């Protein structure tokens, strides 16, 4: 990826200091989503390695993963699978508990969303500690998905999430990285 694209993406992201708690720099991608050029370039770059290949589904993690994942699925002519917080899907679901920084939560997807052997790309806006993404990977694997890659616009490498996914044998693709929290 060229440095011009990286700078376009970095410039399109709003940085909010001390949110949600003191010492944290929140990386807000809503400004990137609202910038047509930056949003298009981010989606194009995330899709590029998989264009022309076989991707059956793109699975997006609630909520920003829905936006990015829907755009990617459209470009790849793939189906889209929402991975949601427990209790938000209306049909028969399968769920998994996953660790958060300060506790445990659950996510779910429709039981019929993935057919064993489906080639799936997992998507969210950012990978930090990796707890949510790790839970989503395990949920997809439990359903028999062949995870092609986990894609994120932002990586916070100091928090170790990428390494967690790679330890599960998942290829991780990110576009930009920010040091710190």
PDB file of C-alpha atoms in Angstrom:
ATOM      1  CA  UNK A   1       0.000   0.000   0.000  1.00  0.00           C
ATOM      2  CA  UNK A   2       1.388   3.385  -0.924  1.00  0.00           C
ATOM      3  CA  UNK A   3       2.149   6.123   1.597  1.00  0.00           C
ATOM      4  CA  UNK A   4      -0.381   8.488  -0.006  1.00  0.00           C
ATOM      5  CA  UNK A   5      -3.216   6.071   0.762  1.00  0.00           C
ATOM      6  CA  UNK A   6      -1.993   5.567   4.330  1.00  0.00           C
ATOM      7  CA  UNK A   7      -1.887   9.324   4.856  1.00  0.00           C
ATOM      8  CA  UNK A   8      -5.377   9.726   3.346  1.00  0.00           C
ATOM      9  CA  UNK A   9      -6.731   7.182   5.837  1.00  0.00           C
ATOM     10  CA  UNK A  10      -4.853   8.612   8.834  1.00  0.00           C
ATOM     11  CA  UNK A  11      -6.067  12.115   7.972  1.00  0.00           C
ATOM     12  CA  UNK A  12      -9.679  10.901   7.704  1.00  0.00           C
ATOM     13  CA  UNK A  13      -9.753   9.397  11.214  1.00  0.00           C
ATOM     14  CA  UNK A  14     -10.776  11.571  14.160  1.00  0.00           C
ATOM     15  CA  UNK A  15      -8.695  11.138  17.313  1.00  0.00           C
ATOM     16  CA  UNK A  16     -10.529  11.666  20.605  1.00  0.00           C
ATOM     17  CA  UNK A  17      -8.249  11.804  23.653  1.00  0.00           C
ATOM     18  CA  UNK A  18      -9.287  10.302  26.992  1.00  0.00           C
ATOM     19  CA  UNK A  19     -12.296   8.430  25.596  1.00  0.00           C
ATOM     20  CA  UNK A  20     -13.854   6.193  26.848  1.00  0.00           C
ATOM     21  CA  UNK A  21     -11.486   6.634  29.820  1.00  0.00           C
ATOM     22  CA  UNK A  22      -8.424   8.723  30.695  1.00  0.00           C
ATOM     23  CA  UNK A  23      -5.269   7.690  28.861  1.00  0.00           C
ATOM     24  CA  UNK A  24      -7.088   6.150  25.873  1.00  0.00           C
ATOM     25  CA  UNK A  25      -6.907   7.721  22.404  1.00  0.00           C
ATOM     26  CA  UNK A  26     -10.151   6.731  20.659  1.00  0.00           C
ATOM     27  CA  UNK A  27      -9.802   6.246  16.889  1.00  0.00           C
ATOM     28  CA  UNK A  28     -13.143   7.323  15.442  1.00  0.00           C
ATOM     29  CA  UNK A  29     -13.703   6.036  11.896  1.00  0.00           C
ATOM     30  CA  UNK A  30     -17.067   7.779  11.448  1.00  0.00           C
ATOM     31  CA  UNK A  31     -15.172  10.657   9.835  1.00  0.00           C
ATOM     32  CA  UNK A  32     -13.511   8.198   7.435  1.00  0.00           C
ATOM     33  CA  UNK A  33     -16.922   6.696   6.615  1.00  0.00           C
ATOM     34  CA  UNK A  34     -18.251  10.195   5.912  1.00  0.00           C
ATOM     35  CA  UNK A  35     -15.375  10.990   3.540  1.00  0.00           C
ATOM     36  CA  UNK A  36     -16.413   9.335   0.260  1.00  0.00           C
ATOM     37  CA  UNK A  37     -12.874   9.197  -1.143  1.00  0.00           C
ATOM     38  CA  UNK A  38     -11.270   7.780   2.011  1.00  0.00           C
ATOM     39  CA  UNK A  39     -14.067   5.244   2.548  1.00  0.00           C
ATOM     40  CA  UNK A  40     -13.857   4.045  -1.055  1.00  0.00           C
ATOM     41  CA  UNK A  41     -10.082   3.763  -0.935  1.00  0.00           C
ATOM     42  CA  UNK A  42     -10.166   1.839   2.358  1.00  0.00           C
ATOM     43  CA  UNK A  43     -12.715  -0.664   1.031  1.00  0.00           C
ATOM     44  CA  UNK A  44     -10.869  -1.032  -2.278  1.00  0.00           C
ATOM     45  CA  UNK A  45      -7.602  -1.726  -0.452  1.00  0.00           C
ATOM     46  CA  UNK A  46      -9.178  -4.256   1.915  1.00  0.00           C
ATOM     47  CA  UNK A  47     -10.808  -6.100  -1.015  1.00  0.00           C
ATOM     48  CA  UNK A  48      -7.839  -5.980  -3.399  1.00  0.00           C
ATOM     49  CA  UNK A  49      -6.058  -9.247  -2.409  1.00  0.00           C
ATOM     50  CA  UNK A  50      -9.300 -11.231  -2.644  1.00  0.00           C
ATOM     51  CA  UNK A  51     -10.805  -9.774  -5.836  1.00  0.00           C
ATOM     52  CA  UNK A  52     -11.262 -12.504  -8.420  1.00  0.00           C
ATOM     53  CA  UNK A  53     -10.921 -15.223  -5.801  1.00  0.00           C
ATOM     54  CA  UNK A  54     -13.595 -17.309  -4.154  1.00  0.00           C
ATOM     55  CA  UNK A  55     -15.064 -15.649  -1.078  1.00  0.00           C
ATOM     56  CA  UNK A  56     -18.485 -17.012  -0.149  1.00  0.00           C
ATOM     57  CA  UNK A  57     -19.269 -14.676   2.738  1.00  0.00           C
ATOM     58  CA  UNK A  58     -18.025 -11.588   4.474  1.00  0.00           C
ATOM     59  CA  UNK A  59     -18.803 -11.621   8.211  1.00  0.00           C
ATOM     60  CA  UNK A  60     -18.989  -8.230   9.894  1.00  0.00           C
ATOM     61  CA  UNK A  61     -18.732  -7.630  13.639  1.00  0.00           C
ATOM     62  CA  UNK A  62     -21.392  -5.294  15.067  1.00  0.00           C
ATOM     63  CA  UNK A  63     -21.598  -2.398  14.332  1.00  0.00           C
ATOM     64  CA  UNK A  64     -18.891  -0.752  12.228  1.00  0.00           C
ATOM     65  CA  UNK A  65     -17.987  -4.140  10.761  1.00  0.00           C
ATOM     66  CA  UNK A  66     -21.474  -4.148   9.200  1.00  0.00           C
ATOM     67  CA  UNK A  67     -20.707  -0.974   7.251  1.00  0.00           C
ATOM     68  CA  UNK A  68     -17.267  -2.015   6.032  1.00  0.00           C
ATOM     69  CA  UNK A  69     -18.233  -5.657   5.554  1.00  0.00           C
ATOM     70  CA  UNK A  70     -21.340  -4.801   3.543  1.00  0.00           C
ATOM     71  CA  UNK A  71     -19.268  -2.685   1.166  1.00  0.00           C
ATOM     72  CA  UNK A  72     -16.665  -5.439   0.850  1.00  0.00           C
ATOM     73  CA  UNK A  73     -19.299  -8.133   0.248  1.00  0.00           C
ATOM     74  CA  UNK A  74     -20.814  -6.008  -2.509  1.00  0.00           C
ATOM     75  CA  UNK A  75     -17.453  -5.602  -4.249  1.00  0.00           C
ATOM     76  CA  UNK A  76     -16.635  -9.304  -3.899  1.00  0.00           C
ATOM     77  CA  UNK A  77     -20.130 -10.439  -4.992  1.00  0.00           C
ATOM     78  CA  UNK A  78     -20.300 -12.356  -1.714  1.00  0.00           C
ATOM     79  CA  UNK A  79     -22.987 -12.804   0.890  1.00  0.00           C
ATOM     80  CA  UNK A  80     -22.866 -10.849   4.154  1.00  0.00           C
ATOM     81  CA  UNK A  81     -23.188 -12.349   7.648  1.00  0.00           C
ATOM     82  CA  UNK A  82     -23.821 -10.093  10.654  1.00  0.00           C
ATOM     83  CA  UNK A  83     -22.181 -11.138  13.924  1.00  0.00           C
ATOM     84  CA  UNK A  84     -24.213  -9.457  16.651  1.00  0.00           C
ATOM     85  CA  UNK A  85     -24.467  -9.056  20.377  1.00  0.00           C
ATOM     86  CA  UNK A  86     -26.569 -11.791  21.987  1.00  0.00           C
ATOM     87  CA  UNK A  87     -30.316 -11.331  21.668  1.00  0.00           C
ATOM     88  CA  UNK A  88     -30.329  -9.138  18.559  1.00  0.00           C
ATOM     89  CA  UNK A  89     -30.994 -11.729  15.844  1.00  0.00           C
ATOM     90  CA  UNK A  90     -34.547 -12.961  15.203  1.00  0.00           C
ATOM     91  CA  UNK A  91     -33.999 -16.564  14.096  1.00  0.00           C
ATOM     92  CA  UNK A  92     -32.232 -19.703  15.363  1.00  0.00           C
ATOM     93  CA  UNK A  93     -28.737 -18.665  16.434  1.00  0.00           C
ATOM     94  CA  UNK A  94     -25.432 -20.057  17.614  1.00  0.00           C
ATOM     95  CA  UNK A  95     -23.462 -18.046  20.158  1.00  0.00           C
ATOM     96  CA  UNK A  96     -20.095 -17.882  21.863  1.00  0.00           C
ATOM     97  CA  UNK A  97     -18.849 -16.161  25.011  1.00  0.00           C
ATOM     98  CA  UNK A  98     -15.721 -14.052  24.650  1.00  0.00           C
ATOM     99  CA  UNK A  99     -13.486 -12.045  26.947  1.00  0.00           C
ATOM    100  CA  UNK A 100     -13.533  -8.292  27.165  1.00  0.00           C
ATOM    101  CA  UNK A 101     -11.008  -6.112  28.949  1.00  0.00           C
ATOM    102  CA  UNK A 102     -13.264  -6.057  32.042  1.00  0.00           C
ATOM    103  CA  UNK A 103     -15.479  -9.130  31.780  1.00  0.00           C
ATOM    104  CA  UNK A 104     -17.261 -11.494  29.430  1.00  0.00           C
ATOM    105  CA  UNK A 105     -19.872 -10.935  26.721  1.00  0.00           C
ATOM    106  CA  UNK A 106     -21.590 -13.069  24.081  1.00  0.00           C
ATOM    107  CA  UNK A 107     -22.018 -12.724  20.324  1.00  0.00           C
ATOM    108  CA  UNK A 108     -24.115 -14.722  17.926  1.00  0.00           C
ATOM    109  CA  UNK A 109     -24.972 -15.353  14.310  1.00  0.00           C
ATOM    110  CA  UNK A 110     -27.778 -17.180  12.566  1.00  0.00           C
ATOM    111  CA  UNK A 111     -27.238 -20.923  12.589  1.00  0.00           C
ATOM    112  CA  UNK A 112     -27.886 -21.109   8.826  1.00  0.00           C
ATOM    113  CA  UNK A 113     -25.622 -18.176   7.860  1.00  0.00           C
ATOM    114  CA  UNK A 114     -22.560 -20.320   7.146  1.00  0.00           C
ATOM    115  CA  UNK A 115     -22.352 -23.654   5.358  1.00  0.00           C
ATOM    116  CA  UNK A 116     -19.367 -25.787   6.417  1.00  0.00           C
ATOM    117  CA  UNK A 117     -16.497 -25.070   4.033  1.00  0.00           C
ATOM    118  CA  UNK A 118     -17.649 -21.531   3.180  1.00  0.00           C
ATOM    119  CA  UNK A 119     -14.683 -19.253   2.556  1.00  0.00           C
ATOM    120  CA  UNK A 120     -15.205 -16.276   4.861  1.00  0.00           C
ATOM    121  CA  UNK A 121     -13.512 -12.931   5.445  1.00  0.00           C
ATOM    122  CA  UNK A 122     -14.070 -11.459   8.927  1.00  0.00           C
ATOM    123  CA  UNK A 123     -14.258  -7.659   9.099  1.00  0.00           C
ATOM    124  CA  UNK A 124     -14.279  -4.919  11.724  1.00  0.00           C
ATOM    125  CA  UNK A 125     -12.997  -1.371  11.884  1.00  0.00           C
ATOM    126  CA  UNK A 126     -10.202  -1.909  14.386  1.00  0.00           C
ATOM    127  CA  UNK A 127      -8.234  -4.637  16.135  1.00  0.00           C
ATOM    128  CA  UNK A 128      -7.054  -3.783  19.647  1.00  0.00           C
ATOM    129  CA  UNK A 129      -6.853  -6.485  22.341  1.00  0.00           C
ATOM    130  CA  UNK A 130      -8.506  -8.927  19.942  1.00  0.00           C
ATOM    131  CA  UNK A 131     -11.074 -10.374  22.351  1.00  0.00           C
ATOM    132  CA  UNK A 132     -14.072  -9.655  20.134  1.00  0.00           C
ATOM    133  CA  UNK A 133     -12.317 -10.704  16.927  1.00  0.00           C
ATOM    134  CA  UNK A 134     -11.024 -13.886  18.577  1.00  0.00           C
ATOM    135  CA  UNK A 135     -14.573 -14.720  19.676  1.00  0.00           C
ATOM    136  CA  UNK A 136     -15.863 -14.122  16.143  1.00  0.00           C
ATOM    137  CA  UNK A 137     -13.127 -16.343  14.651  1.00  0.00           C
ATOM    138  CA  UNK A 138     -14.004 -19.148  17.054  1.00  0.00           C
ATOM    139  CA  UNK A 139     -17.724 -18.751  16.317  1.00  0.00           C
ATOM    140  CA  UNK A 140     -17.107 -18.948  12.552  1.00  0.00           C
ATOM    141  CA  UNK A 141     -14.797 -21.947  12.981  1.00  0.00           C
ATOM    142  CA  UNK A 142     -17.415 -23.651  15.174  1.00  0.00           C
ATOM    143  CA  UNK A 143     -19.806 -23.338  12.220  1.00  0.00           C
ATOM    144  CA  UNK A 144     -17.266 -24.854   9.808  1.00  0.00           C
ATOM    145  CA  UNK A 145     -16.098 -21.681   8.063  1.00  0.00           C
ATOM    146  CA  UNK A 146     -12.757 -21.577   6.266  1.00  0.00           C
ATOM    147  CA  UNK A 147     -11.512 -18.155   7.348  1.00  0.00           C
ATOM    148  CA  UNK A 148      -9.628 -16.588   4.458  1.00  0.00           C
ATOM    149  CA  UNK A 149      -8.598 -13.513   6.450  1.00  0.00           C
ATOM    150  CA  UNK A 150      -9.568 -11.096   9.197  1.00  0.00           C
ATOM    151  CA  UNK A 151      -9.514  -7.524   7.886  1.00  0.00           C
ATOM    152  CA  UNK A 152      -9.393  -4.259   9.810  1.00  0.00           C
ATOM    153  CA  UNK A 153      -8.755  -0.660   8.817  1.00  0.00           C
ATOM    154  CA  UNK A 154      -6.827   0.042  12.036  1.00  0.00           C
ATOM    155  CA  UNK A 155      -4.395  -2.046  14.078  1.00  0.00           C
ATOM    156  CA  UNK A 156      -3.323  -1.071  17.596  1.00  0.00           C
ATOM    157  CA  UNK A 157      -0.311  -3.423  17.705  1.00  0.00           C
ATOM    158  CA  UNK A 158       0.708  -2.559  21.277  1.00  0.00           C
ATOM    159  CA  UNK A 159      -2.496  -4.253  22.493  1.00  0.00           C
ATOM    160  CA  UNK A 160      -1.685  -7.619  20.864  1.00  0.00           C
ATOM    161  CA  UNK A 161      -4.942  -8.482  19.089  1.00  0.00           C
ATOM    162  CA  UNK A 162      -3.339  -9.269  15.766  1.00  0.00           C
ATOM    163  CA  UNK A 163      -1.002 -11.795  17.412  1.00  0.00           C
ATOM    164  CA  UNK A 164      -3.995 -13.531  19.055  1.00  0.00           C
ATOM    165  CA  UNK A 165      -5.631 -14.096  15.679  1.00  0.00           C
ATOM    166  CA  UNK A 166      -2.406 -15.160  14.003  1.00  0.00           C
ATOM    167  CA  UNK A 167      -1.895 -17.704  16.832  1.00  0.00           C
ATOM    168  CA  UNK A 168      -5.242 -19.207  15.727  1.00  0.00           C
ATOM    169  CA  UNK A 169      -3.846 -19.567  12.190  1.00  0.00           C
ATOM    170  CA  UNK A 170      -5.811 -16.611  10.794  1.00  0.00           C
ATOM    171  CA  UNK A 171      -4.253 -14.286   8.227  1.00  0.00           C
ATOM    172  CA  UNK A 172      -4.715 -10.691   9.421  1.00  0.00           C
ATOM    173  CA  UNK A 173      -4.893  -7.719   7.060  1.00  0.00           C
ATOM    174  CA  UNK A 174      -4.800  -4.143   8.349  1.00  0.00           C
ATOM    175  CA  UNK A 175      -4.340  -0.861   6.523  1.00  0.00           C
ATOM    176  CA  UNK A 176      -2.844   1.441   9.150  1.00  0.00           C
ATOM    177  CA  UNK A 177      -1.434   1.131  12.661  1.00  0.00           C
ATOM    178  CA  UNK A 178      -1.397   3.522  15.579  1.00  0.00           C
ATOM    179  CA  UNK A 179       0.994   3.073  18.492  1.00  0.00           C
ATOM    180  CA  UNK A 180      -0.370   3.146  22.034  1.00  0.00           C
ATOM    181  CA  UNK A 181      -3.903   2.564  23.241  1.00  0.00           C
TER     182      UNK A 181
END
